[in-house]
Amino acid sequence: MSDLDQQMYREVILDHYKNPRGHGALEPHDAHAEGQNPLCGDEVSIFVRFGADGDTIDDISFEGRGCAISQAATSMLTEMVKGRKASEVAVLPRDELLDEIGIPLTPIRLKCAILGLGVLKVALHKAKGTPLPEEWRGMDGDDLTIG
Amino acid sequence: MAVTPAAKLDAQKLRADFAVFDEVVNGKPVAYLDSASSTQKPRQVLDAMREFYEHSYANVHRGVYTLAERATAGYEGAREKARAYVNAPSSREVIFTRSATEALNLVAYSWGLENLGPGDVVVITELEHHANFVPWQFIAKKTGAEFAHIPIDDLGELQLDALDEIASRGNVKVVANNLVSNTLGTINPVEKLAAWAHEQGAIMVVDAAQAAPHKTIDVQALGCDFLAFSSHKLCGPSGIGVLWGKRELLEGMQPFNFGGEMIRSVSLERTSWNELPYKFEAGTPAIAEAYGFGVALDYVSEVGLDAIEAHEHDLVVQTMDALAEIDGIRIFGPPADRRTGIVSFELENVHPHDVAQILNWENVAVRAGHHCTQPLMTRLGVAATTRASFYLYSLPDDVDRLIAGLHKVKETFGV
C-alpha cells in the first residue's frame, strides 16, 4: 500500500460517505433524474428546486446507494452547486468537481466520482433543456445509464 | 464430494507455469482471486500459440499449400479436443464462436426467432448470467413469447417446485440455465431441468462457461440440446468459445452470421449454406486462439478436473470458515459441498467496490460488482457483492491474504 492509495479514503471522503449532505428526496421539486453506473450498480437520484428567478439552484438533494466514492462525490456536489445558476452548472467542467474531491482516481473509479454530476446535468436537461454531458447522449431519457 | 488422495494437485508446482506469479510486490505475487472472471494463462498455451503463428499459420480451409494445411489441421484438431472435452458425439456439432456469450446469442437468434411465438414460454432462472438471460428476454419480446423465470431460495438454489406453475402458462419451448452460477458457485440440477424440458417438448440450453473449467462435463449425460463454454476461463486465450448443439437442431437452423466460409454456393439469385459446423462459422475465425484453446484443454485435462474440483473445494471451505469469523460479513450461496470455487459475500456498510479497492492495496485481486447477474442481485437485496474465485493455481495463502485485507478494509472504514 502506498500513501497515494490511502488518500483515496481520506477523512473528508469517508465523512461525506457516512454523513451525506443533502440526503433524501426533495418534495416538491422542479428537476429530477436518476442514473446508474452499470460497472458496480451505483445508483444516484437527484432532486433540484429553483429559486424565484427559475435559474438559481435554491435547494438540491440526492438519494442513492453505491461505493464511497460515488456517494461522497455526490454529497460534495450538492454543497458545491447550491446557490449557483442552473445554466452555469449544466456546463460545469468535471475537473471542478474532481479538484474538490481531491483524490487520485483510476479511470474506473472516475466513473463513480462523476456519476452524480452527470445525473444532475440530466435533471437540468430535462427541466430546462440545457445540454447533456457527452457520456449521456443518445440514452433514453427515463433509462439513463453511463457505460 | 468423494475424492481419492491421488487426485490432489500441487498448486505451488503448477504456478511455475504462470509467469504472472513471478512479478512480486513487497515480496508477494498477486493473490489472484478472480478466476471466475478470467483465468491466467500457462506458458504451455502461450508458447504453443507463438509456435503456431511462427510455423503453422495461414488462413484455414482455403489454401492447398503446406502452411494452410498445418493451420487447418491445428484448428480442426482443437475442435476435436473440444468435442472430447464435453463428450459430444461428433465434432461436426462443435461450432467455434467468439465466446460463450456469442454461442448463446447464436441459439437465441437462430433457433429462437424461427421457433418462438405467442403462447410459447421461454424459461430462464433468477441466477442466470446476463449472457443467457438478455438474449432470451430480447427474443421473447420480439416473438411475443412469454419470458418466465425459475426462482431461487435464500441459499441461491433453484426452486424446482415452481416448474408446474410455469408449465401452466403456455407451451414451454426453451429452458436456459447455467450449470454453475458465476456469482454464487451454485451447481444447478441441469439434468433434472433437461428431463423436464423434454417432457414439455422444449429444448435445454446450458451455459457451461463457469462449469467447464472446474468439473467434468458430458453433454450426453446432461441430456441437454445446446451447451456453451469459453476458452478464457480455462487457461486459454480470450476471443474463442464453443457452442455444442445436437446435429438435427443445428441442421434445421438458419445461420447466425453470413459471409465467407459458411456458404456452399452463392449466385445473384440465391445462396445455399455450407455443412456443419461451417454453416455457423462465417468469416476468418480466431485460428491461433482456437489452437491455443485446444492446448489449454489438454493442460486442464492433464491436471485433472477431479483434482481441480477437490482443490477448489478445500479453498472454498477455508474461505467460508474464515469469513464466518469476521463481524459484518454475509456470505451468499449454498454450503461448500454444493458449489464450485466461488465465494460471494458482502461486508456490512462498505460497498464491494471499496472493499476491492482496499484489497488491491495488498495486491489481492477480487471482483466487485453485480457479476452480470442483476436480477440475482435484486433477489439477494444488494446492488453488488465482492467475489473471490479460485483455480488450479490458487493457494491457501491467497485466502489468508484476502482475510487480512478484509481486516484492513474494516479498519479503514471504521466498521
Coordinates of C-alpha atoms in Angstrom, one line a residue, chain A residues 1 5-6 8-9 14 17-18 38-42 65-69 106 108-109 112, chain B residues 26 349-351 353-354 357-358 361-362 368-370 374 381-384 408 412-414:
Chain A
M1 CA 0.0 0.0 0.0
D5 CA -3.6 4.6 -2.1
Q6 CA -4.6 5.8 1.3
M8 CA -8.5 7.7 -1.8
Y9 CA -10.3 7.1 1.5
L14 CA -15.4 8.9 4.5
Y17 CA -20.0 8.9 2.7
K18 CA -21.1 8.2 6.2
P38 CA -23.5 -0.4 -14.6
L39 CA -20.0 -1.3 -13.6
C40 CA -20.9 -1.6 -9.9
G41 CA -24.6 -0.9 -9.7
D42 CA -24.2 2.5 -8.2
R65 CA -26.6 3.6 -3.0
G66 CA -23.1 2.8 -4.1
C67 CA -19.5 3.0 -3.3
A68 CA -17.9 5.6 -1.0
I69 CA -16.5 7.5 -4.0
T106 CA -8.2 5.4 -11.7
I108 CA -12.8 3.1 -13.5
R109 CA -13.2 4.9 -10.2
C112 CA -18.0 6.6 -9.8
Chain B
N26 CA 6.6 -6.3 -1.5
N349 CA -21.7 -0.7 5.4
V350 CA -18.9 -1.0 2.9
H351 CA -19.6 -1.1 -0.8
H353 CA -16.1 -1.6 -4.9
D354 CA -14.4 0.0 -1.9
Q357 CA -10.1 -1.2 -3.9
I358 CA -8.5 -1.6 -0.5
W361 CA -3.5 -2.1 -1.9
E362 CA -2.5 -5.5 -0.6
A368 CA -16.7 -6.4 -7.0
G369 CA -19.9 -5.7 -8.8
H370 CA -23.1 -7.4 -9.9
Q374 CA -28.5 -8.0 -11.8
G381 CA -31.3 -7.4 -1.9
V382 CA -27.9 -6.0 -2.7
A383 CA -26.5 -3.7 -5.5
A384 CA -23.3 -5.7 -5.7
K408 CA -7.7 -3.6 6.7
T412 CA -10.2 2.0 7.0
F413 CA -13.9 2.3 7.2
G414 CA -14.2 2.0 10.9

